[in-house]
Coordinates of C-alpha atoms in Angstrom, one line a residue:
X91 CA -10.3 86.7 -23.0
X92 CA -11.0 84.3 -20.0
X93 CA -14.9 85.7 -20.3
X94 CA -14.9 85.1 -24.0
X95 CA -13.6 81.6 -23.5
X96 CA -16.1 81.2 -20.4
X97 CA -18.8 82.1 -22.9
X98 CA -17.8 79.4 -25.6
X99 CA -17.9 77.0 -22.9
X100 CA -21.0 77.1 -21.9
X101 CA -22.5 77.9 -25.7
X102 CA -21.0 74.7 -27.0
X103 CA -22.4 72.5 -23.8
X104 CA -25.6 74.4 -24.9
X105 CA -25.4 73.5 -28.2
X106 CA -24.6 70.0 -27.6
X107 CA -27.3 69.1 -25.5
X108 CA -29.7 70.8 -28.0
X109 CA -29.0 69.0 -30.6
X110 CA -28.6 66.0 -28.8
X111 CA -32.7 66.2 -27.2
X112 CA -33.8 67.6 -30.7
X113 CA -32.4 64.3 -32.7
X114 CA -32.7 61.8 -30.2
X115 CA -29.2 60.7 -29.8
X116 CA -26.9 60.8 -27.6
X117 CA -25.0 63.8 -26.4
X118 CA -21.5 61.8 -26.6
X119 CA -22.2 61.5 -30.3
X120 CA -22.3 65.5 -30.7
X121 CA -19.5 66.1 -28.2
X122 CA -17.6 63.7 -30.7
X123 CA -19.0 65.5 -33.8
X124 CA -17.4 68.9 -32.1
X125 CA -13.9 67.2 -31.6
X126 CA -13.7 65.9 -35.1
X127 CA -14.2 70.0 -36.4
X128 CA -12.2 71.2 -33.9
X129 CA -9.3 69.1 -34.7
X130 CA -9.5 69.9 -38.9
X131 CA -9.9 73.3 -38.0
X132 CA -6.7 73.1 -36.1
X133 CA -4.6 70.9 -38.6
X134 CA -5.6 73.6 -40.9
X135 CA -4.3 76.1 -38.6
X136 CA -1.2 74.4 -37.9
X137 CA -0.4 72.0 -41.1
X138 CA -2.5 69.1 -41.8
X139 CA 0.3 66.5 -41.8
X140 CA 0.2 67.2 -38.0
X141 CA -1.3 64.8 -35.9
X142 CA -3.8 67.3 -33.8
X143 CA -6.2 66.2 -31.0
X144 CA -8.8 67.8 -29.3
X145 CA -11.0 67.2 -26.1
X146 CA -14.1 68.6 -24.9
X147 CA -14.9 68.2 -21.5
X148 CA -18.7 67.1 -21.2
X149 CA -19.0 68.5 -18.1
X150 CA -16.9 71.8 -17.7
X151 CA -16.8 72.2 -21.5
X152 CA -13.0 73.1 -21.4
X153 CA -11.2 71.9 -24.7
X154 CA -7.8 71.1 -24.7
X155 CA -5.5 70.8 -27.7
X156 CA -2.6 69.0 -28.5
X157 CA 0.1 67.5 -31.3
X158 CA 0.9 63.7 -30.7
X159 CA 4.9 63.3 -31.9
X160 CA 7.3 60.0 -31.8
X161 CA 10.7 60.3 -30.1
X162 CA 12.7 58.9 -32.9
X163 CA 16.7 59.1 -33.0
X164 CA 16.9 60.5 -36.7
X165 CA 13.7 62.8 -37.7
X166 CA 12.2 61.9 -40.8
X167 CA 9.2 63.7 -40.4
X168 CA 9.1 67.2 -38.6
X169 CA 5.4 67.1 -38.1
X170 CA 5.4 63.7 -36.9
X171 CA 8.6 63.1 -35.0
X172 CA 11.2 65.2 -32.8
X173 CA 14.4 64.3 -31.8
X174 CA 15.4 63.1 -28.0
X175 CA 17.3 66.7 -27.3
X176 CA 14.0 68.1 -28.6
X177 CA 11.8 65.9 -26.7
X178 CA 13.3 66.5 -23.4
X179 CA 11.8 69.8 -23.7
X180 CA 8.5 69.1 -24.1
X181 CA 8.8 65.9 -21.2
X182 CA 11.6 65.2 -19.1
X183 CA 12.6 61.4 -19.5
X184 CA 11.2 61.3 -23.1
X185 CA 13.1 58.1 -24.8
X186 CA 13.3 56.8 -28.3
X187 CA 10.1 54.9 -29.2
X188 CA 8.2 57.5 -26.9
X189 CA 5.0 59.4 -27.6
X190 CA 4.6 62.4 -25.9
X191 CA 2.3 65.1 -25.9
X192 CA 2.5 68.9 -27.2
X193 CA 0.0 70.9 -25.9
X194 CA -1.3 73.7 -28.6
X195 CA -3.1 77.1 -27.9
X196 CA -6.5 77.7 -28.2
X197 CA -7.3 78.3 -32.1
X198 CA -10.0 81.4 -33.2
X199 CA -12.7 80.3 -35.8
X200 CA -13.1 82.3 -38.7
X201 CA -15.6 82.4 -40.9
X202 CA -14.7 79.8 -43.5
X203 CA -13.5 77.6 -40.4
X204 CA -16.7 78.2 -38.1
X205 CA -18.7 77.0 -41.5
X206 CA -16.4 74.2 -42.2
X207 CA -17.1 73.2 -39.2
X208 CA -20.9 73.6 -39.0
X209 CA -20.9 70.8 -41.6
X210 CA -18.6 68.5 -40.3
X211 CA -21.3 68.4 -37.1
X212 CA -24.1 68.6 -39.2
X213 CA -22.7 65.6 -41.2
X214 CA -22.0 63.8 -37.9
X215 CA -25.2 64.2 -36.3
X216 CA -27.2 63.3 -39.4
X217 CA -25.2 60.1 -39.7
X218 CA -26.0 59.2 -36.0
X219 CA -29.6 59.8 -36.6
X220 CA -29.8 57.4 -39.8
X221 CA -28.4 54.6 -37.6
X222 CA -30.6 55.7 -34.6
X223 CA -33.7 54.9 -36.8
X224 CA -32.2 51.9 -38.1
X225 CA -31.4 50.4 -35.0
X226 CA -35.2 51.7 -34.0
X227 CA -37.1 50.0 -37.0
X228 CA -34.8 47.4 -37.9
X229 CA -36.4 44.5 -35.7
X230 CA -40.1 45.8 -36.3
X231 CA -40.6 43.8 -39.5
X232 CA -44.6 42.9 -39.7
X233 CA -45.0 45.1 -37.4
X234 CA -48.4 47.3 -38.2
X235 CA -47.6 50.7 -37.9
X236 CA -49.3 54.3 -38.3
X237 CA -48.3 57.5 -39.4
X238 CA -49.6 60.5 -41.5
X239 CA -49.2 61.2 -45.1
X240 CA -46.3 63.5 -45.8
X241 CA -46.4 63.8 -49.4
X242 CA -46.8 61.6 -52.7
X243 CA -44.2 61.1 -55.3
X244 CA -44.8 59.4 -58.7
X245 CA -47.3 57.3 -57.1
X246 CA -45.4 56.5 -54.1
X247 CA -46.7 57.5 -50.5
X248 CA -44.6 59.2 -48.3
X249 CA -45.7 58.3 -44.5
X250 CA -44.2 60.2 -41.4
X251 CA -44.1 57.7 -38.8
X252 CA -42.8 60.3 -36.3
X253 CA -39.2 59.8 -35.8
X254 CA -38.7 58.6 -39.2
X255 CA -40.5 58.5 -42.5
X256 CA -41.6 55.0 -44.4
X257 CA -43.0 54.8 -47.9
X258 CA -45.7 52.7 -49.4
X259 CA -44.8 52.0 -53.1
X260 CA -47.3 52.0 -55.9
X261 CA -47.0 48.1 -56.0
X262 CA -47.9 48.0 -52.1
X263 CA -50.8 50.3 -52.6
X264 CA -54.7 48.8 -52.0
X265 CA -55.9 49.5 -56.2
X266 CA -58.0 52.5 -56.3
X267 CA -57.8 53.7 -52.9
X268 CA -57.3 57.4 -52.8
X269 CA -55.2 59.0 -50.0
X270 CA -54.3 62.8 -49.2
X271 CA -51.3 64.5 -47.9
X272 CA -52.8 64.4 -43.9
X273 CA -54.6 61.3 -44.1
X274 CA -54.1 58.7 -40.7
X275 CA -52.5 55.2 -42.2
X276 CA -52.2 51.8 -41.2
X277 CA -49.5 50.0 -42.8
X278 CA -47.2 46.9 -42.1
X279 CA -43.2 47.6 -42.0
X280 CA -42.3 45.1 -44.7
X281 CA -38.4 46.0 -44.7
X282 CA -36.0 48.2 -43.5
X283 CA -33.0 48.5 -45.6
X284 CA -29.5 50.5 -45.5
X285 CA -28.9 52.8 -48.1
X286 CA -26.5 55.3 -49.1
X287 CA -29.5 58.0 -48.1
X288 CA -30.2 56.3 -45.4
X289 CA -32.3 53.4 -43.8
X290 CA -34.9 53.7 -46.2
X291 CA -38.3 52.0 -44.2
X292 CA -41.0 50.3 -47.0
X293 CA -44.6 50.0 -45.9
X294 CA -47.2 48.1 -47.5
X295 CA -51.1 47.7 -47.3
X296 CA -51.2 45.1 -50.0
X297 CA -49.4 42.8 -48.3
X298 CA -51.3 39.0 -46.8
X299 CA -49.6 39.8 -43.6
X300 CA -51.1 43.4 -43.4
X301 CA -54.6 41.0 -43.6
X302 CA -53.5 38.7 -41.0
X303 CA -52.3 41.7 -38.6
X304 CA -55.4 43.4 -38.4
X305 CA -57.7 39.9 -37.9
X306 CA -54.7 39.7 -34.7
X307 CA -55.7 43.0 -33.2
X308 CA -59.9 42.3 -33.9
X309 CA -59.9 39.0 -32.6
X310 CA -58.6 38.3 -29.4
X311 CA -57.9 34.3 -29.9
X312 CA -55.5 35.0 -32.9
X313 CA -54.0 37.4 -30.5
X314 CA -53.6 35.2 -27.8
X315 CA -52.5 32.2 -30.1
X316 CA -56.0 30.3 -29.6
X317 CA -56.9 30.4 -32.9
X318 CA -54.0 31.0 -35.7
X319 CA -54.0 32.2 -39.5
X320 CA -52.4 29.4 -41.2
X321 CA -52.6 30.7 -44.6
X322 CA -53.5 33.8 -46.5
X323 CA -53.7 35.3 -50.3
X324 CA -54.9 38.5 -51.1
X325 CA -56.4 40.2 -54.3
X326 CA -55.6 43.7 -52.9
X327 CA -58.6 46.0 -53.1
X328 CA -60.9 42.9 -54.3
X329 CA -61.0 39.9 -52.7
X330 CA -58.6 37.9 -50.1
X331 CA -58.9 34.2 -48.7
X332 CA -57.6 33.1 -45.1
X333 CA -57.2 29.2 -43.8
X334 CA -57.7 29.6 -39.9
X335 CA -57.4 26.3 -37.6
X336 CA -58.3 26.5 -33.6
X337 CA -56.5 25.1 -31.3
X338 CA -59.1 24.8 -28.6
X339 CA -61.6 21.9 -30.1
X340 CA -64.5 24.1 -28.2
X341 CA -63.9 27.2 -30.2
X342 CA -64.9 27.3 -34.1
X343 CA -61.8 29.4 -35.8
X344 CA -64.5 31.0 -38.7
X345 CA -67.0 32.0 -36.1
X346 CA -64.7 33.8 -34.1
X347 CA -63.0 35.4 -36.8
X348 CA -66.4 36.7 -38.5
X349 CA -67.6 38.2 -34.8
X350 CA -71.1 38.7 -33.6
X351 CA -72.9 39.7 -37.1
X352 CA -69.5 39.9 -38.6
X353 CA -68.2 42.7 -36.3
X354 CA -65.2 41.8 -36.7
X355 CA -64.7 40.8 -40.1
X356 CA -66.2 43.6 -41.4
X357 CA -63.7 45.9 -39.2
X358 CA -61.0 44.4 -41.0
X359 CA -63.0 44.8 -44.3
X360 CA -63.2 48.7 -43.7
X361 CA -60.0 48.7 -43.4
X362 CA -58.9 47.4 -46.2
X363 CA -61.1 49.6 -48.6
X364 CA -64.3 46.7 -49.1
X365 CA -62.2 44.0 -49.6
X366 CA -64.5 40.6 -49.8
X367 CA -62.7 37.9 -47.0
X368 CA -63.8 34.1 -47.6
X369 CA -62.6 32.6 -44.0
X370 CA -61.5 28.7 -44.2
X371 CA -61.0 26.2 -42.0
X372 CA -57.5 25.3 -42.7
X373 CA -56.8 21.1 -43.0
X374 CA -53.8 19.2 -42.7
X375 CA -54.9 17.1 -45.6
X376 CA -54.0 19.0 -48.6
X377 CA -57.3 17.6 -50.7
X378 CA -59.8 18.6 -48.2
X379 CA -58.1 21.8 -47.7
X380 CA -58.0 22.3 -51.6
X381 CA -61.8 22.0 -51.5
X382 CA -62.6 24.1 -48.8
X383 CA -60.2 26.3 -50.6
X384 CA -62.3 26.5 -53.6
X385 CA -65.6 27.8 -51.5
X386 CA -68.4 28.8 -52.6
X387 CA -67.7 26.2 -55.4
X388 CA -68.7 22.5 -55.1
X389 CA -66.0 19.8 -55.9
X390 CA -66.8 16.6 -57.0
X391 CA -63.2 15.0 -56.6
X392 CA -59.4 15.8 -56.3
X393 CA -56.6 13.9 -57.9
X394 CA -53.4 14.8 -56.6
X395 CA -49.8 14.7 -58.7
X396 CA -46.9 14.7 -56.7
X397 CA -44.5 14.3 -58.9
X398 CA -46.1 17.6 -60.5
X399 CA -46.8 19.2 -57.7
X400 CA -50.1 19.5 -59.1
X401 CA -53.6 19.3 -58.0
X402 CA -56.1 18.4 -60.2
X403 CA -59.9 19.2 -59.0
X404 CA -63.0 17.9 -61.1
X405 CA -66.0 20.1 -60.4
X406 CA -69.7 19.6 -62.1
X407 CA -70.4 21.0 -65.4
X408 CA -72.3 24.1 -64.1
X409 CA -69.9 24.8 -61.1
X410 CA -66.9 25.8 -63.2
X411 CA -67.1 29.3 -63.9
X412 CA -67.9 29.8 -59.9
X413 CA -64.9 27.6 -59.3
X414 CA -62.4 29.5 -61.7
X415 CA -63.9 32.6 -60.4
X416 CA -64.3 36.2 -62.4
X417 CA -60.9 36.6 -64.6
X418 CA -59.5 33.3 -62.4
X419 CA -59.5 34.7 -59.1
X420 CA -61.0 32.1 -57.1
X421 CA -58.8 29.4 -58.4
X422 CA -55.8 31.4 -58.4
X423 CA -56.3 32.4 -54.9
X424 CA -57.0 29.0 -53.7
X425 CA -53.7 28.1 -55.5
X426 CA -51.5 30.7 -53.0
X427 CA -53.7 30.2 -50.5
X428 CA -52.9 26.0 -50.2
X429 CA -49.7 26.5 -52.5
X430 CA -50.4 24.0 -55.3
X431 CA -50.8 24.8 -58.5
X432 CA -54.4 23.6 -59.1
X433 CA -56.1 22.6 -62.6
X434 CA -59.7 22.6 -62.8
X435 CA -62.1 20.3 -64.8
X436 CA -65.1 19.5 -65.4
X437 CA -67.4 16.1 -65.4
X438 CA -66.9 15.7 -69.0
X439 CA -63.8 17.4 -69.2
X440 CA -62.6 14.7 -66.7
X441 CA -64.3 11.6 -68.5
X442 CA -62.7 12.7 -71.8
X443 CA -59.5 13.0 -70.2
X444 CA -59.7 9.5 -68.5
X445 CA -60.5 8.0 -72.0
X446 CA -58.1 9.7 -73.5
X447 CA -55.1 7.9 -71.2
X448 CA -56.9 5.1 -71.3
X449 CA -56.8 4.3 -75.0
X450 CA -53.3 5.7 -75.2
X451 CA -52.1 3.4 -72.5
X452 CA -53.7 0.4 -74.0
X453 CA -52.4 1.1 -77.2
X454 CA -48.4 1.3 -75.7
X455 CA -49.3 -2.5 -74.3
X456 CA -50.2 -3.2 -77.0
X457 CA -47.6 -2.0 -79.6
X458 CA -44.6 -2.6 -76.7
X459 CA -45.5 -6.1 -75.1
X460 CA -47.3 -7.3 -78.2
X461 CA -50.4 -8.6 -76.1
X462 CA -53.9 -8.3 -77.5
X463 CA -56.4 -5.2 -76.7
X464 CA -58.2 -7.2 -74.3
X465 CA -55.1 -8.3 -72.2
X466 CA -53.7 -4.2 -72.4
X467 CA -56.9 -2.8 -70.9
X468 CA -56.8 -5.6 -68.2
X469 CA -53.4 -4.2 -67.1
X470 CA -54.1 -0.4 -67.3
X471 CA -57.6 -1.0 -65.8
X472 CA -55.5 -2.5 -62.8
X473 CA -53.8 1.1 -62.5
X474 CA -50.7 0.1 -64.9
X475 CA -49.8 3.3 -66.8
X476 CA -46.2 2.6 -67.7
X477 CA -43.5 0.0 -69.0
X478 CA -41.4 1.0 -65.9
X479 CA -44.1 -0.3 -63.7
X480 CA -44.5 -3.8 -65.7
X481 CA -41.2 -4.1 -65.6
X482 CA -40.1 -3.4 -61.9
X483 CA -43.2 -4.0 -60.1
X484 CA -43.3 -7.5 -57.9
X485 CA -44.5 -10.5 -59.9
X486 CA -47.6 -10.8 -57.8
X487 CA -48.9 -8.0 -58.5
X488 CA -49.3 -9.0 -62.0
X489 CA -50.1 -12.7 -61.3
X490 CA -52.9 -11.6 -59.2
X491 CA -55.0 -9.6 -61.5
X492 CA -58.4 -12.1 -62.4
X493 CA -57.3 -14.2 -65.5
X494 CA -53.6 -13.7 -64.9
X495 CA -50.5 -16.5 -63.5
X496 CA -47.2 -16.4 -62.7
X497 CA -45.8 -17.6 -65.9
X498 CA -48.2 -14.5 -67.8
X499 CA -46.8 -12.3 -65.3
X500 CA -43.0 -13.5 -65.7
X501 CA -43.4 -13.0 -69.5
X502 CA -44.9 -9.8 -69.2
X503 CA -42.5 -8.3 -67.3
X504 CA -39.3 -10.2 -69.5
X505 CA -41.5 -8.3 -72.7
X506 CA -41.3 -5.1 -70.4
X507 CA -37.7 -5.1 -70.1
X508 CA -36.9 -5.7 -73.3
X509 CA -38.8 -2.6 -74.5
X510 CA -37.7 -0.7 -72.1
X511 CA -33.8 -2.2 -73.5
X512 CA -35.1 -0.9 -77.1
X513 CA -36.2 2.2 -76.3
X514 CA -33.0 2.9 -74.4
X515 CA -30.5 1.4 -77.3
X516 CA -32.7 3.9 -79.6
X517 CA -32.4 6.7 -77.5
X518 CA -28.5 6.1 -77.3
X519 CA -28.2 6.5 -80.9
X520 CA -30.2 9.1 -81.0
X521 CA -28.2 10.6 -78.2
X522 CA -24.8 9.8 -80.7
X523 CA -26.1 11.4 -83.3
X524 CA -27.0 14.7 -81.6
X525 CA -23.2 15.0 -80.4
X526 CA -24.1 14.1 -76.8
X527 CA -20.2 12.7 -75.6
X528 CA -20.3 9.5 -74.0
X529 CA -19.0 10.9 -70.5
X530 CA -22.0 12.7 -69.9
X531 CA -23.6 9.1 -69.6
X532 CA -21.6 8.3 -67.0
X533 CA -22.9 11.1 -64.7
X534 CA -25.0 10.1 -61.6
X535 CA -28.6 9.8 -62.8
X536 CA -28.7 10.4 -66.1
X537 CA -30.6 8.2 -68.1
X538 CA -30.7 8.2 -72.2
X539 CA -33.7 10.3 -72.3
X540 CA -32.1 12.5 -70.4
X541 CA -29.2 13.4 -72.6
X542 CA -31.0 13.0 -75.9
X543 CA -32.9 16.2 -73.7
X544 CA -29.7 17.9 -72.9
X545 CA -28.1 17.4 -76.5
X546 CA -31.6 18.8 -78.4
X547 CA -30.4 21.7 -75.7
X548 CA -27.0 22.0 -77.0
X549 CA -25.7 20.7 -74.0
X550 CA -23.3 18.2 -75.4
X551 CA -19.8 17.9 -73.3
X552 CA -18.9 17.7 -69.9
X553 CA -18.0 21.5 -69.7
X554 CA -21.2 22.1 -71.3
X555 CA -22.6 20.7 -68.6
X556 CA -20.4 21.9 -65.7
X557 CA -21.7 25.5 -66.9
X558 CA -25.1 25.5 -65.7
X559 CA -26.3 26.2 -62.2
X560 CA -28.4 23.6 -60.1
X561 CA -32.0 25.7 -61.5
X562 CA -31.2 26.1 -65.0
X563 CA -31.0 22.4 -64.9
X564 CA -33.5 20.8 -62.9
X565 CA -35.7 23.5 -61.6
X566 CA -39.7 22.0 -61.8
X567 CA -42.1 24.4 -63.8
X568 CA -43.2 27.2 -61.9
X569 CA -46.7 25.8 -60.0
X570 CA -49.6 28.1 -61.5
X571 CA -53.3 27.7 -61.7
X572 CA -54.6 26.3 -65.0
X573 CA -57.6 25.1 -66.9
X574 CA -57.0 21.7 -69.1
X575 CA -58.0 24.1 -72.0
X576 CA -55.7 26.8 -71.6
X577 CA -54.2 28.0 -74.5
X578 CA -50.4 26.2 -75.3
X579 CA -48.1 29.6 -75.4
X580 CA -49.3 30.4 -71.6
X581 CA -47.9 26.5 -70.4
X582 CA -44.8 26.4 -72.6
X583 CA -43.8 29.8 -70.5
X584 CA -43.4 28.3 -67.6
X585 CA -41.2 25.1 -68.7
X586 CA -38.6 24.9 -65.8
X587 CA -35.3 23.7 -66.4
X588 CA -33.7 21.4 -69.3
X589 CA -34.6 18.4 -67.3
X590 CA -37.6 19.5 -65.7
X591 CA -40.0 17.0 -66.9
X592 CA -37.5 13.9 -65.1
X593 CA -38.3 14.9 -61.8
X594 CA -34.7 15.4 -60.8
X595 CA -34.6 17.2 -57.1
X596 CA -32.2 20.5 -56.7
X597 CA -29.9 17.8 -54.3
X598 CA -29.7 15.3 -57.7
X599 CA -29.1 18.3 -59.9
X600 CA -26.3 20.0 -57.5
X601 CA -24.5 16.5 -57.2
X602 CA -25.0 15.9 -61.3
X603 CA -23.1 19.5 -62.3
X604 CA -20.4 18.7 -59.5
X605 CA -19.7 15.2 -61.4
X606 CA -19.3 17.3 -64.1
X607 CA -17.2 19.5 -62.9
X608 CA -15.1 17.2 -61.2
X609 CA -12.2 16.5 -64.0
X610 CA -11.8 20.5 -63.5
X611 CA -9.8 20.1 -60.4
X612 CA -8.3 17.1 -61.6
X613 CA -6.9 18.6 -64.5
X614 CA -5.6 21.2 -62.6
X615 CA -3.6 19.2 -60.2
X616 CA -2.2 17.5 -63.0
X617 CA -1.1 20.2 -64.6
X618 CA 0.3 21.4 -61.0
X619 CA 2.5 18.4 -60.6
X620 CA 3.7 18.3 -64.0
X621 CA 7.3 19.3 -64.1
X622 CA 7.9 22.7 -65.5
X623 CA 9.8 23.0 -69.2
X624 CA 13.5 22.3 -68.7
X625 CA 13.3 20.5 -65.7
X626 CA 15.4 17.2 -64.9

């Protein structure tokens, strides 16, 4: 017996440091693994409402087995507690509130035990190994790794990256590149999630940062922080665009990037299965950087709309099909590239446009101030496009224009206001007769426009109003690359929130819906302090 136990010793220090080497974890791990089977073996030996512990010496591999019991004065429980007469058996001194320790033989597998056990340690171990590559992967986001292809399923490539295996979804995939189970790839670690299967480690190719990694390990100033990538968009498989800056005034950013007869870009190129690279000198100022953004195209000018978060960009008439690029690449990667949505125009496109405001600006002066045609196109030739900015602008501004006084100015602006009055009083009746409640005017912000807006929305009481979140309410239309001709469905898609159009920021909207919601928690402490029925 003592050479049978002798045996198991040594076979189950054996096996433990096997495993241990083979998975990469640590040997306390499957010494743990071991206890845990050992001690449901033995509760199913001896009764599983026992309390059973085991311990396996690392070192000598001896395991000892014991029942933990409470001293109590009254037993309750004859698995968990003895009584003190019982007690002093098993310890001498035992007293009530005592736990004391009763050791167990030695237990003999069977067959269904020995494979009960097996999975219990199997379980064990795999669980330490799932957190072992989490831990290992976790903090090596956009990190470029490689590894071999293991398999592909429905599309999606299964990468062994040695101690773990990452996987390159269809959507992360270079278009039309072709790889084999075998094949040596170079992908970036995008994520690295937990899952119920386990850290599951997703790879991509496609990716900008995949584009500014390699250009890090070709050119030694990116590496070494001389020269950095301060923007990137990619077309995968087609065509990418990269805004470089240097921040050594002696070294040009695109020349080092493209390499002695474009060496280097052209090992980046391979690499990404022939994908064209247009390298850019990256700008602070967001028009020049919008042109050079637009390369090989020539711009004329750019007009930019903050409020819109727009950028509109006149090219000449025979330039805009290279600016817009084949199927709107180059103007939509120019767009993610300097994050602006960007319209383009022409010459004529432009001059039409400019008359087009023009005569519809002069016309609201004239119709709203009741001024002549010449005296409108004096003020929007001055840059006035608005009532607002008649109205509110300072008086010399107005008095200075050639042909203009002070008293022309004063009566301008009075003329201003009083439209501005009208068009307010109409909008309140509008607002009345769309059901719009009269507390929503009293929210921070909100202007009669605005709630003629929210009532054509259906957005009528305070509750109504309470019920939104901060986006649904004042998120801005989603910033994409346009044409001035492109079709009306394609714009209307991308409309934003009810009160979009006013500029509102998310801060504005959050503080608008917690006005609203604010007679919420006053009604509830009302109805906390009223007294309940019955009550003196």
């Amino acid at each position: 017996m003592a050479t049978a136990i002798s045996a198991n010793k040594a076979e189950l220090l054996a096996i433990a440091d096997s495993v241990a080497k083979e998975k990469l974890i640590d040997k306390a791990i499957v010494i743990e693994a071991m206890e845990d089977a050992i001690q449901r073996a033995a509760k199913n030996r001896y009764g599983i409402e026992n309390d059973i512990r085991a311990k396996l010496d690392p070192q000598s591999g001896d395991l000892r087995l014991w029942r933990v019991v409470e001293v109590v004065e009254a037993v309750d429980d004859y698995f968990k507690q003895v009584d003190v007469a019982q007690a002093q058996k098993l310890q001498k001194g035992a007293v009530i509130g005592d736990y004391i320790v009763d050791p167990l033989p030695p237990i003999e597998f069977g067959r269904i035990q020995a494979q009960a056990s097996k999975q219990i340690i199997f379980q064990k171990v795999r669980d330490a190994e799932r957190e072992r590559q989490f831990e290992e992967f976790k903090d090596r986001q956009n990190e470029i790794i490689t590894g071999v292809v293991k398999r592909v399923e429905f599309g999606h490539v299964v990468v062994d990256l040695g101690r773990a295996e990452g996987v390159i979804r269809r959507d992360q995939q270079i278009p039309r590149e072709v790889v084999r189970v075998g094949d040596r790839v170079r992908s970036i670690i995008l994520n690295v999630r937990r899952e119920n299967r386990g850290p599951q480690i997703f790879l991509s190719r496609a990716h900008p940062e995949f584009m500014k990694k390699l250009f890090a390990q070709e050119v030694p100033e990116i590496y070494d922080g001389i020269i950095e990538i301060k923007a990137a968009a990619r077309d995968p498989g087609s065509r990418a665009k990269i805004g470089v800056i240097s921040h050594d005034s002696s070294i040009d950013p695109v020349g080092a990037c493209v390499g002695m007869k474009g060496s280097r870009v052209q090992a980046v190129v391979q690499e990404m299965q022939g994908e064209k690279i247009d390298i850019i000198p990256w700008s602070p100022d967001t028009a020049t950087f919008v042109v050079n953004a637009l390369q090989p195209a020539n711009v004329s000018r750019v007009v930019i709309d903050e409020e819109e978060d727009r950028i509109e960009v006149v090219v000449p008439d025979d330039q805009l099909s290279l600016a817009i690029g084949r199927r709107g690449q180059n103007v939509r990667l120019a767009s993610q590239l300097t994050a602006k949505a960007i319209d383009i125009l022409t010459e004529t496109d432009a001059s039409e446009k400019r008359q087009a405001e023009f005569v519809a600006n002069s016309e609201l002066f004239q119709n709203e101030l009741d001024v002549d045609e010449t005296l409108a196109q004096l003020l929007v030739a001055e840059g006035f496009s608005s009532l607002e900015e008649v109205a509110y602008v300072e008086l010399d501004e107005i008095a200075s224009i050639e042909g203009f006084d002070e008293e022309l100015g004063q009566e301008l602006q009075s003329r201003a206001s009083e439209a501005l009055e009208r068009r307010e009083e109409a909008n309140r009746q509008l607002r009345r007769s769309l059901g719009v409640e009269d507390d929503l005017a009293t929210m921070p912000y909100m202007t009669e426009a605005m709630l003629v807006t929210l009532g054509k929305a259906g957005i009528k009481t305070l509750d109504d109003l309470a019920d939104l979140a901060t986006d649904e309410l004042v998120q801005k239309k989603r910033a994409e690359p346009r044409r001035r001709n492109e079709d009306a469905p394609k714009r209307e898609q991308d409309k934003g929130g009810i009160l979009a159009e006013y500029g509102l920021s998310d801060e504005q909207g959050n503080e608008i819906i917690m006005a609203a919601r604010a007679h919420w928690f006053t009604d509830d402490d009302a109805a906390a302090a009223a007294p309940a029925e019955g009550d003196a």
